[in-house]
mmCIF file of N, CA and C in Angstrom:
data_model
loop_
_atom_site.group_PDB
_atom_site.id
_atom_site.type_symbol
_atom_site.label_atom_id
_atom_site.label_comp_id
_atom_site.label_asym_id
_atom_site.label_seq_id
_atom_site.Cartn_x
_atom_site.Cartn_y
_atom_site.Cartn_z
ATOM 1 N N MET A 1 190.346 203.413 21.714
ATOM 2 C CA MET A 1 190.542 204.946 21.140
ATOM 3 C C MET A 1 190.892 205.606 22.754
ATOM 4 N N THR A 2 191.716 206.375 22.528
ATOM 5 C CA THR A 2 191.942 207.047 23.644
ATOM 6 C C THR A 2 191.793 208.590 23.218
ATOM 7 N N GLY A 3 191.651 209.663 24.126
ATOM 8 C CA GLY A 3 191.635 210.985 23.628
ATOM 9 C C GLY A 3 190.827 211.616 24.741
ATOM 10 N N PRO A 4 190.678 213.008 24.874
ATOM 11 C CA PRO A 4 189.959 213.825 25.400
ATOM 12 C C PRO A 4 188.345 213.324 25.247
ATOM 13 N N ILE A 5 187.516 213.577 26.406
ATOM 14 C CA ILE A 5 185.980 213.078 26.372
ATOM 15 C C ILE A 5 185.465 214.714 26.731
ATOM 16 N N PHE A 6 184.542 214.905 25.489
ATOM 17 C CA PHE A 6 183.760 216.458 26.027
ATOM 18 C C PHE A 6 182.577 216.135 26.097
ATOM 19 N N GLY A 7 181.692 216.953 26.918
ATOM 20 C CA GLY A 7 180.326 216.845 27.415
ATOM 21 C C GLY A 7 180.439 216.033 28.530
ATOM 22 N N THR A 8 178.959 216.235 28.951
ATOM 23 C CA THR A 8 178.763 215.651 30.360
ATOM 24 C C THR A 8 177.535 214.682 30.320
ATOM 25 N N PRO A 9 177.841 213.370 30.520
ATOM 26 C CA PRO A 9 176.724 212.191 30.859
ATOM 27 C C PRO A 9 175.937 212.441 31.610
ATOM 28 N N ARG A 10 174.659 212.120 31.343
ATOM 29 C CA ARG A 10 173.312 212.417 32.333
ATOM 30 C C ARG A 10 173.528 210.958 33.099
ATOM 31 N N VAL A 11 173.552 211.143 34.405
ATOM 32 C CA VAL A 11 173.530 210.042 35.455
ATOM 33 C C VAL A 11 172.297 209.291 35.288
ATOM 34 N N GLY A 12 172.987 207.719 35.405
ATOM 35 C CA GLY A 12 171.761 206.795 34.955
ATOM 36 C C GLY A 12 171.386 206.722 33.492
ATOM 37 N N GLN A 13 171.575 207.259 32.652
ATOM 38 C CA GLN A 13 171.259 207.465 31.435
ATOM 39 C C GLN A 13 172.076 206.447 30.504
ATOM 40 N N SER A 14 171.748 205.406 29.811
ATOM 41 C CA SER A 14 172.500 204.847 28.932
ATOM 42 C C SER A 14 172.881 205.598 27.431
ATOM 43 N N TYR A 15 173.712 205.385 26.964
ATOM 44 C CA TYR A 15 174.232 206.038 25.543
ATOM 45 C C TYR A 15 174.424 205.101 24.590
ATOM 46 N N ASN A 16 174.091 205.303 23.469
ATOM 47 C CA ASN A 16 174.629 204.608 22.296
ATOM 48 C C ASN A 16 175.765 205.056 21.817
ATOM 49 N N VAL A 17 176.621 204.064 21.619
ATOM 50 C CA VAL A 17 177.892 204.532 21.065
ATOM 51 C C VAL A 17 178.001 204.808 19.365
ATOM 52 N N GLN A 18 178.575 205.984 19.077
ATOM 53 C CA GLN A 18 178.428 206.068 17.378
ATOM 54 C C GLN A 18 179.909 206.008 16.907
ATOM 55 N N ASP A 19 180.638 205.515 16.425
ATOM 56 C CA ASP A 19 182.109 205.825 15.828
ATOM 57 C C ASP A 19 181.841 206.222 14.796
ATOM 58 N N CYS A 20 182.632 207.795 14.526
ATOM 59 C CA CYS A 20 182.621 208.626 13.653
ATOM 60 C C CYS A 20 183.903 209.041 13.145
ATOM 61 N N VAL A 21 184.164 209.693 12.005
ATOM 62 C CA VAL A 21 185.444 210.265 11.242
ATOM 63 C C VAL A 21 185.115 211.508 10.931
ATOM 64 N N TYR A 22 186.138 212.472 11.067
ATOM 65 C CA TYR A 22 185.645 213.744 10.697
ATOM 66 C C TYR A 22 187.121 214.213 10.038
ATOM 67 N N ALA A 23 186.983 215.273 9.134
ATOM 68 C CA ALA A 23 188.081 215.715 8.057
ATOM 69 C C ALA A 23 188.454 217.219 8.656
ATOM 70 N N VAL A 24 190.023 217.469 8.829
ATOM 71 C CA VAL A 24 190.205 218.785 9.259
ATOM 72 C C VAL A 24 190.997 219.223 7.883
ATOM 73 N N ILE A 25 190.471 220.258 7.329
ATOM 74 C CA ILE A 25 191.013 220.607 5.886
ATOM 75 C C ILE A 25 191.091 222.083 6.156
ATOM 76 N N LYS A 26 192.354 222.546 5.652
ATOM 77 C CA LYS A 26 192.994 223.959 5.518
ATOM 78 C C LYS A 26 193.849 224.367 4.582
ATOM 79 N N ARG A 27 193.525 225.331 3.772
ATOM 80 C CA ARG A 27 193.895 226.011 2.523
ATOM 81 C C ARG A 27 195.354 226.459 2.956
ATOM 82 N N GLU A 28 196.134 226.790 1.791
ATOM 83 C CA GLU A 28 197.422 227.639 2.191
ATOM 84 C C GLU A 28 196.980 228.897 2.718
ATOM 85 N N ASN A 29 196.040 229.570 2.368
ATOM 86 C CA ASN A 29 195.392 230.840 2.843
ATOM 87 C C ASN A 29 194.934 230.948 4.241
ATOM 88 N N GLY A 30 195.205 229.760 4.918
ATOM 89 C CA GLY A 30 194.433 229.535 6.268
ATOM 90 C C GLY A 30 193.270 229.249 6.375
ATOM 91 N N ASP A 31 192.360 229.546 5.560
ATOM 92 C CA ASP A 31 190.678 229.229 5.380
ATOM 93 C C ASP A 31 190.760 227.831 5.542
ATOM 94 N N VAL A 32 189.533 227.230 6.400
ATOM 95 C CA VAL A 32 189.108 225.873 6.833
ATOM 96 C C VAL A 32 187.823 225.615 6.189
ATOM 97 N N ALA A 33 187.766 224.167 5.874
ATOM 98 C CA ALA A 33 186.512 223.858 5.452
ATOM 99 C C ALA A 33 185.664 223.185 6.456
ATOM 100 N N VAL A 34 184.171 223.848 6.306
ATOM 101 C CA VAL A 34 183.281 223.238 7.472
ATOM 102 C C VAL A 34 181.857 223.073 6.488
ATOM 103 N N ALA A 35 180.948 222.326 7.458
ATOM 104 C CA ALA A 35 179.830 222.305 6.675
ATOM 105 C C ALA A 35 178.866 223.268 7.410
ATOM 106 N N ARG A 36 177.683 223.951 6.806
ATOM 107 C CA ARG A 36 176.732 224.530 7.356
ATOM 108 C C ARG A 36 175.511 223.651 6.967
ATOM 109 N N THR A 37 174.923 223.259 7.833
ATOM 110 C CA THR A 37 173.901 222.463 8.325
ATOM 111 C C THR A 37 172.514 223.014 9.238
ATOM 112 N N PRO A 38 171.504 222.588 9.015
ATOM 113 C CA PRO A 38 170.466 223.264 9.756
ATOM 114 C C PRO A 38 170.666 223.188 11.466
ATOM 115 N N LYS A 39 171.450 222.102 11.805
ATOM 116 C CA LYS A 39 171.881 222.124 13.238
ATOM 117 C C LYS A 39 173.079 223.054 13.445
ATOM 118 N N GLY A 40 173.952 223.328 12.757
ATOM 119 C CA GLY A 40 174.871 224.227 12.877
ATOM 120 C C GLY A 40 175.983 224.020 12.364
ATOM 121 N N THR A 41 177.167 224.666 12.554
ATOM 122 C CA THR A 41 178.646 224.572 11.724
ATOM 123 C C THR A 41 179.113 223.519 12.287
ATOM 124 N N VAL A 42 179.828 222.334 11.256
ATOM 125 C CA VAL A 42 180.558 221.062 11.937
ATOM 126 C C VAL A 42 181.449 220.759 10.767
ATOM 127 N N LEU A 43 182.767 220.065 11.355
ATOM 128 C CA LEU A 43 183.467 219.451 10.404
ATOM 129 C C LEU A 43 182.723 218.678 9.390
ATOM 130 N N LEU A 44 183.523 218.367 8.229
ATOM 131 C CA LEU A 44 182.907 217.237 7.248
ATOM 132 C C LEU A 44 183.299 215.968 8.040
ATOM 133 N N GLY A 45 182.072 214.834 7.684
ATOM 134 C CA GLY A 45 182.144 213.668 8.323
ATOM 135 C C GLY A 45 181.170 213.247 9.149
ATOM 136 N N GLY A 46 181.216 212.184 9.520
ATOM 137 C CA GLY A 46 179.934 211.493 10.202
ATOM 138 C C GLY A 46 180.273 210.208 10.761
ATOM 139 N N GLY A 47 179.010 209.350 10.786
ATOM 140 C CA GLY A 47 179.219 207.932 11.358
ATOM 141 C C GLY A 47 179.807 207.050 10.549
ATOM 142 N N ILE A 48 180.566 205.799 10.934
ATOM 143 C CA ILE A 48 180.857 204.818 10.084
ATOM 144 C C ILE A 48 179.988 203.668 10.082
ATOM 145 N N GLU A 49 179.797 203.386 8.909
ATOM 146 C CA GLU A 49 178.836 202.075 8.713
ATOM 147 C C GLU A 49 179.305 201.134 8.646
ATOM 148 N N ASN A 50 178.412 199.962 9.164
ATOM 149 C CA ASN A 50 178.807 198.426 9.313
ATOM 150 C C ASN A 50 179.694 198.139 8.157
ATOM 151 N N GLY A 51 180.961 197.501 8.370
ATOM 152 C CA GLY A 51 181.772 197.345 7.333
ATOM 153 C C GLY A 51 182.913 198.228 6.706
ATOM 154 N N GLU A 52 182.534 199.351 7.241
ATOM 155 C CA GLU A 52 183.181 200.409 6.612
ATOM 156 C C GLU A 52 184.751 200.471 7.479
ATOM 157 N N SER A 53 185.728 200.961 6.458
ATOM 158 C CA SER A 53 186.885 201.290 7.377
ATOM 159 C C SER A 53 186.478 202.777 7.700
ATOM 160 N N GLU A 54 187.726 203.365 8.584
ATOM 161 C CA GLU A 54 187.570 204.678 8.958
ATOM 162 C C GLU A 54 187.611 205.472 7.447
ATOM 163 N N GLN A 55 188.932 205.279 6.821
ATOM 164 C CA GLN A 55 188.754 205.733 5.535
ATOM 165 C C GLN A 55 188.091 205.871 4.790
ATOM 166 N N ASP A 56 187.213 204.811 4.400
ATOM 167 C CA ASP A 56 186.230 204.833 3.387
ATOM 168 C C ASP A 56 185.154 205.773 3.954
ATOM 169 N N ALA A 57 184.898 205.459 5.391
ATOM 170 C CA ALA A 57 183.577 206.516 5.929
ATOM 171 C C ALA A 57 184.007 207.853 5.746
ATOM 172 N N LEU A 58 185.512 208.257 5.880
ATOM 173 C CA LEU A 58 185.720 209.695 5.592
ATOM 174 C C LEU A 58 185.382 209.999 4.249
ATOM 175 N N CYS A 59 186.009 209.598 3.191
ATOM 176 C CA CYS A 59 185.982 209.989 1.874
ATOM 177 C C CYS A 59 184.270 209.734 1.526
ATOM 178 N N ARG A 60 183.582 208.743 1.888
ATOM 179 C CA ARG A 60 182.066 208.830 1.434
ATOM 180 C C ARG A 60 181.494 210.155 2.316
ATOM 181 N N GLU A 61 181.805 210.127 3.559
ATOM 182 C CA GLU A 61 181.109 211.515 4.255
ATOM 183 C C GLU A 61 181.289 212.825 3.548
ATOM 184 N N ALA A 62 182.748 212.774 3.182
ATOM 185 C CA ALA A 62 183.145 214.309 2.611
ATOM 186 C C ALA A 62 182.617 214.515 1.298
ATOM 187 N N TYR A 63 182.484 213.483 0.471
ATOM 188 C CA TYR A 63 181.695 213.137 -0.658
ATOM 189 C C TYR A 63 180.078 213.605 -0.350
ATOM 190 N N GLU A 64 179.297 212.980 0.296
ATOM 191 C CA GLU A 64 178.199 213.135 0.568
ATOM 192 C C GLU A 64 177.632 214.538 1.045
ATOM 193 N N GLU A 65 178.654 215.308 1.839
ATOM 194 C CA GLU A 65 178.591 216.701 2.619
ATOM 195 C C GLU A 65 179.047 217.526 1.534
ATOM 196 N N SER A 66 179.952 217.592 0.870
ATOM 197 C CA SER A 66 180.524 218.694 0.053
ATOM 198 C C SER A 66 180.456 218.572 -1.483
ATOM 199 N N GLY A 67 180.424 217.118 -2.298
ATOM 200 C CA GLY A 67 180.687 216.847 -3.752
ATOM 201 C C GLY A 67 181.787 216.667 -4.244
ATOM 202 N N TYR A 68 182.836 216.699 -3.108
ATOM 203 C CA TYR A 68 184.347 216.818 -3.410
ATOM 204 C C TYR A 68 184.758 215.255 -3.117
ATOM 205 N N ARG A 69 186.155 214.994 -3.736
ATOM 206 C CA ARG A 69 186.835 213.825 -3.145
ATOM 207 C C ARG A 69 187.993 214.235 -2.144
ATOM 208 N N ALA A 70 187.889 213.468 -1.323
ATOM 209 C CA ALA A 70 189.024 214.015 -0.200
ATOM 210 C C ALA A 70 190.154 212.827 -0.270
ATOM 211 N N ARG A 71 191.113 213.659 -0.103
ATOM 212 C CA ARG A 71 192.460 212.777 0.403
ATOM 213 C C ARG A 71 193.133 212.807 1.690
ATOM 214 N N ILE A 72 193.089 211.690 2.207
ATOM 215 C CA ILE A 72 193.279 211.726 3.553
ATOM 216 C C ILE A 72 195.299 211.678 3.849
ATOM 217 N N ILE A 73 195.476 213.026 4.289
ATOM 218 C CA ILE A 73 197.011 213.044 4.530
ATOM 219 C C ILE A 73 197.558 212.504 5.757
ATOM 220 N N SER A 74 197.047 212.469 7.135
ATOM 221 C CA SER A 74 197.228 211.814 8.210
ATOM 222 C C SER A 74 196.433 211.794 9.289
ATOM 223 N N ARG A 75 196.458 211.121 10.439
ATOM 224 C CA ARG A 75 195.550 210.990 11.208
ATOM 225 C C ARG A 75 195.912 211.817 12.441
ATOM 226 N N LEU A 76 194.900 212.569 12.940
ATOM 227 C CA LEU A 76 195.544 213.913 13.933
ATOM 228 C C LEU A 76 195.064 213.559 15.370
ATOM 229 N N GLY A 77 194.049 212.416 15.514
ATOM 230 C CA GLY A 77 193.749 212.359 16.948
ATOM 231 C C GLY A 77 192.273 211.609 17.031
ATOM 232 N N PHE A 78 192.173 211.104 18.379
ATOM 233 C CA PHE A 78 191.037 210.724 18.755
ATOM 234 C C PHE A 78 190.247 211.923 19.735
ATOM 235 N N ALA A 79 188.897 211.785 19.853
ATOM 236 C CA ALA A 79 188.068 212.323 20.934
ATOM 237 C C ALA A 79 186.693 212.028 20.925
ATOM 238 N N SER A 80 186.181 211.983 22.039
ATOM 239 C CA SER A 80 184.861 211.851 22.073
ATOM 240 C C SER A 80 184.131 212.883 22.843
ATOM 241 N N GLN A 81 182.749 212.738 22.519
ATOM 242 C CA GLN A 81 182.023 213.780 23.069
ATOM 243 C C GLN A 81 180.302 213.381 23.259
ATOM 244 N N TYR A 82 179.676 213.514 24.555
ATOM 245 C CA TYR A 82 178.438 213.136 24.817
ATOM 246 C C TYR A 82 177.439 213.869 24.245
ATOM 247 N N VAL A 83 176.672 213.422 23.578
ATOM 248 C CA VAL A 83 175.636 214.576 22.698
ATOM 249 C C VAL A 83 174.203 214.056 23.360
ATOM 250 N N ASN A 84 173.753 215.000 24.224
ATOM 251 C CA ASN A 84 172.447 214.566 25.012
ATOM 252 C C ASN A 84 171.409 215.302 24.228
ATOM 253 N N ASN A 85 169.940 214.741 23.535
ATOM 254 C CA ASN A 85 169.016 215.413 23.162
ATOM 255 C C ASN A 85 167.832 214.692 23.725
ATOM 256 N N PRO A 86 167.311 215.329 24.975
ATOM 257 C CA PRO A 86 166.100 214.875 25.577
ATOM 258 C C PRO A 86 165.176 215.178 25.121
ATOM 259 N N ALA A 87 165.007 216.221 24.209
ATOM 260 C CA ALA A 87 163.741 216.269 23.230
ATOM 261 C C ALA A 87 163.241 215.317 22.523
ATOM 262 N N LYS A 88 164.220 214.540 22.134
ATOM 263 C CA LYS A 88 164.151 213.403 21.049
ATOM 264 C C LYS A 88 164.512 212.158 21.885
ATOM 265 N N ASP A 89 164.757 212.091 23.089
ATOM 266 C CA ASP A 89 165.053 211.013 24.034
ATOM 267 C C ASP A 89 166.380 210.308 23.404
ATOM 268 N N ARG A 90 167.074 211.041 22.675
ATOM 269 C CA ARG A 90 168.277 210.513 22.090
ATOM 270 C C ARG A 90 169.599 210.994 22.670
ATOM 271 N N TYR A 91 170.388 209.831 23.120
ATOM 272 C CA TYR A 91 171.805 209.957 23.927
ATOM 273 C C TYR A 91 172.891 209.241 23.634
ATOM 274 N N ARG A 92 173.909 209.990 22.748
ATOM 275 C CA ARG A 92 175.156 209.279 22.053
ATOM 276 C C ARG A 92 176.236 209.619 22.541
ATOM 277 N N LEU A 93 177.013 208.734 22.554
ATOM 278 C CA LEU A 93 178.667 209.070 22.780
ATOM 279 C C LEU A 93 179.492 208.936 21.432
ATOM 280 N N LYS A 94 179.710 209.868 20.679
ATOM 281 C CA LYS A 94 180.339 210.137 19.420
ATOM 282 C C LYS A 94 181.729 209.884 19.801
ATOM 283 N N ARG A 95 182.260 208.494 19.261
ATOM 284 C CA ARG A 95 183.705 208.589 19.338
ATOM 285 C C ARG A 95 184.345 208.730 18.067
ATOM 286 N N ALA A 96 185.054 209.600 17.714
ATOM 287 C CA ALA A 96 185.599 210.330 16.789
ATOM 288 C C ALA A 96 187.254 209.940 16.471
ATOM 289 N N THR A 97 187.682 209.855 15.366
ATOM 290 C CA THR A 97 189.159 209.830 14.731
ATOM 291 C C THR A 97 188.874 211.132 13.630
ATOM 292 N N PHE A 98 189.849 211.864 13.921
ATOM 293 C CA PHE A 98 189.951 213.103 13.070
ATOM 294 C C PHE A 98 191.548 212.874 12.130
ATOM 295 N N PHE A 99 190.957 213.086 10.905
ATOM 296 C CA PHE A 99 192.112 213.042 9.828
ATOM 297 C C PHE A 99 192.454 214.714 9.504
ATOM 298 N N LEU A 100 193.616 214.893 9.004
ATOM 299 C CA LEU A 100 193.903 215.848 7.934
ATOM 300 C C LEU A 100 193.890 215.686 6.899
ATOM 301 N N CYS A 101 193.002 216.367 5.760
ATOM 302 C CA CYS A 101 192.679 215.881 4.470
ATOM 303 C C CYS A 101 192.863 217.182 3.686
ATOM 304 N N GLU A 102 192.681 216.785 2.370
ATOM 305 C CA GLU A 102 192.596 217.800 1.423
ATOM 306 C C GLU A 102 191.429 217.500 0.479
ATOM 307 N N LEU A 103 190.698 218.558 -0.193
ATOM 308 C CA LEU A 103 189.732 218.217 -0.943
ATOM 309 C C LEU A 103 190.226 218.291 -2.440
ATOM 310 N N THR A 104 190.157 217.336 -3.230
ATOM 311 C CA THR A 104 191.094 217.277 -4.512
ATOM 312 C C THR A 104 189.878 217.800 -5.754
ATOM 313 N N GLU A 105 189.038 216.793 -5.907
ATOM 314 C CA GLU A 105 188.146 217.288 -7.401
ATOM 315 C C GLU A 105 186.811 216.996 -6.731
ATOM 316 N N LYS A 106 186.119 218.068 -7.661
ATOM 317 C CA LYS A 106 184.753 217.974 -7.566
ATOM 318 C C LYS A 106 184.184 217.159 -8.148
ATOM 319 N N LEU A 107 183.124 216.237 -7.691
ATOM 320 C CA LEU A 107 182.855 215.074 -8.363
ATOM 321 C C LEU A 107 181.425 215.403 -8.777
ATOM 322 N N GLY A 108 180.567 216.584 -8.089
ATOM 323 C CA GLY A 108 179.267 216.681 -8.152
ATOM 324 C C GLY A 108 178.509 217.574 -7.173
ATOM 325 N N PRO A 109 177.287 217.598 -7.186
ATOM 326 C CA PRO A 109 176.773 218.381 -5.845
ATOM 327 C C PRO A 109 176.621 217.742 -4.798
ATOM 328 N N PRO A 110 176.887 218.339 -3.653
ATOM 329 C CA PRO A 110 176.610 217.276 -2.319
ATOM 330 C C PRO A 110 175.523 216.599 -2.267
ATOM 331 N N VAL A 111 175.393 215.100 -1.773
ATOM 332 C CA VAL A 111 174.093 214.446 -1.913
ATOM 333 C C VAL A 111 173.231 214.621 -0.582
ATOM 334 N N ASP A 112 174.025 214.954 0.426
ATOM 335 C CA ASP A 112 173.220 215.727 1.389
ATOM 336 C C ASP A 112 172.708 217.154 1.292
ATOM 337 N N GLN A 113 171.704 217.532 0.730
ATOM 338 C CA GLN A 113 171.224 218.705 0.167
ATOM 339 C C GLN A 113 171.065 220.073 1.247
ATOM 340 N N ASP A 114 171.168 219.424 2.608
ATOM 341 C CA ASP A 114 171.251 220.272 3.668
ATOM 342 C C ASP A 114 172.429 220.653 4.193
ATOM 343 N N HIS A 115 173.338 220.366 3.538
ATOM 344 C CA HIS A 115 174.770 220.613 3.991
ATOM 345 C C HIS A 115 175.555 221.408 2.821
ATOM 346 N N LYS A 116 176.350 222.363 3.338
ATOM 347 C CA LYS A 116 176.709 223.326 2.319
ATOM 348 C C LYS A 116 178.401 223.641 2.597
ATOM 349 N N LEU A 117 179.169 223.069 1.812
ATOM 350 C CA LEU A 117 180.589 223.595 2.117
ATOM 351 C C LEU A 117 180.782 225.162 2.159
ATOM 352 N N VAL A 118 181.240 225.524 3.053
ATOM 353 C CA VAL A 118 181.742 226.833 3.374
ATOM 354 C C VAL A 118 183.292 227.056 3.951
ATOM 355 N N TRP A 119 184.377 227.883 3.309
ATOM 356 C CA TRP A 119 185.600 228.232 3.788
ATOM 357 C C TRP A 119 185.556 229.389 4.275
ATOM 358 N N MET A 120 185.990 229.225 5.965
ATOM 359 C CA MET A 120 185.921 230.215 6.629
ATOM 360 C C MET A 120 187.640 230.467 7.322
ATOM 361 N N PRO A 121 187.835 231.770 7.657
ATOM 362 C CA PRO A 121 189.075 231.805 8.413
ATOM 363 C C PRO A 121 188.983 231.144 9.839
ATOM 364 N N TYR A 122 190.181 230.532 10.037
ATOM 365 C CA TYR A 122 190.351 229.790 10.917
ATOM 366 C C TYR A 122 189.456 230.067 12.234
ATOM 367 N N LYS A 123 189.767 231.361 12.733
ATOM 368 C CA LYS A 123 189.135 231.934 13.913
ATOM 369 C C LYS A 123 187.774 231.793 13.727
ATOM 370 N N GLU A 124 187.188 232.420 12.993
ATOM 371 C CA GLU A 124 185.637 232.208 12.594
ATOM 372 C C GLU A 124 184.893 230.899 12.552
ATOM 373 N N ALA A 125 185.651 229.846 11.924
ATOM 374 C CA ALA A 125 185.528 228.348 11.848
ATOM 375 C C ALA A 125 185.349 227.957 13.219
ATOM 376 N N HIS A 126 186.522 228.208 14.096
ATOM 377 C CA HIS A 126 186.525 227.691 15.530
ATOM 378 C C HIS A 126 185.402 227.948 16.266
ATOM 379 N N GLU A 127 185.036 229.481 16.086
ATOM 380 C CA GLU A 127 184.463 229.912 16.997
ATOM 381 C C GLU A 127 182.689 229.531 16.576
ATOM 382 N N SER A 128 182.465 229.171 15.397
ATOM 383 C CA SER A 128 181.129 228.603 15.202
ATOM 384 C C SER A 128 180.949 227.279 14.846
ATOM 385 N N LEU A 129 182.140 226.440 15.230
ATOM 386 C CA LEU A 129 181.845 225.013 15.129
ATOM 387 C C LEU A 129 181.030 224.468 16.074
ATOM 388 N N LEU A 130 179.792 223.847 16.079
ATOM 389 C CA LEU A 130 178.765 223.338 17.054
ATOM 390 C C LEU A 130 179.395 222.561 18.212
ATOM 391 N N ARG A 131 179.974 221.593 17.972
ATOM 392 C CA ARG A 131 180.496 220.944 18.729
ATOM 393 C C ARG A 131 182.353 221.067 19.460
ATOM 394 N N PRO A 132 182.349 220.892 20.728
ATOM 395 C CA PRO A 132 183.591 221.318 21.193
ATOM 396 C C PRO A 132 184.878 220.317 20.733
ATOM 397 N N PHE A 133 184.328 219.155 20.509
ATOM 398 C CA PHE A 133 185.399 218.011 20.071
ATOM 399 C C PHE A 133 185.842 218.310 18.478
ATOM 400 N N HIS A 134 184.912 218.941 17.992
ATOM 401 C CA HIS A 134 185.396 219.531 16.604
ATOM 402 C C HIS A 134 186.368 220.794 16.390
ATOM 403 N N GLN A 135 186.140 221.697 17.468
ATOM 404 C CA GLN A 135 187.009 222.976 18.077
ATOM 405 C C GLN A 135 188.548 222.314 18.192
ATOM 406 N N TRP A 136 188.365 221.313 19.137
ATOM 407 C CA TRP A 136 189.768 220.623 19.654
ATOM 408 C C TRP A 136 190.334 220.210 18.658
ATOM 409 N N ALA A 137 189.798 219.290 17.335
ATOM 410 C CA ALA A 137 190.433 218.798 16.501
ATOM 411 C C ALA A 137 190.912 220.134 15.358
ATOM 412 N N LEU A 138 190.038 221.096 15.244
ATOM 413 C CA LEU A 138 190.773 221.931 14.576
ATOM 414 C C LEU A 138 191.748 222.803 15.070
ATOM 415 N N GLU A 139 192.066 222.709 16.305
ATOM 416 C CA GLU A 139 193.384 223.215 16.738
ATOM 417 C C GLU A 139 194.590 222.479 16.314
ATOM 418 N N PHE A 140 194.583 221.541 15.711
ATOM 419 C CA PHE A 140 195.760 220.763 15.260
ATOM 420 C C PHE A 140 196.367 221.779 13.965
ATOM 421 N N VAL A 141 195.159 222.208 13.521
ATOM 422 C CA VAL A 141 196.087 223.315 12.175
ATOM 423 C C VAL A 141 196.111 224.644 12.400
ATOM 424 N N GLY A 142 195.679 225.097 13.570
ATOM 425 C CA GLY A 142 195.524 226.629 13.878
ATOM 426 C C GLY A 142 196.790 227.041 14.403
#
């Protein structure tokens, strides 16, 4: 994977690599889908589990975080971000593939009860996203 890298690694610190997938979802009226979590506002998505394809991981994560089935339209790009959490001694390099998607049918309530699907105007969503690499991906539909 190639693409921009966001964040700054700490010199001498080793990082766990986490492969991730995220959905960029925009309605015809311009609103975009985000998830509100205790940590902040993020795009729907997350880590790829062992043996999972990117597409399967994205559909699973979208369902877990929103309760909806996601349909992948196209791949938008790749980006990475260093995530430093010295308080928890947790250092990760999140390598992400971003997909343009749509939510199709409501399957039930979100599995991740601390995630809430929210539709926001593009500008508000872009400004509120926690991670710079999520903002970068959202710019594909801006």
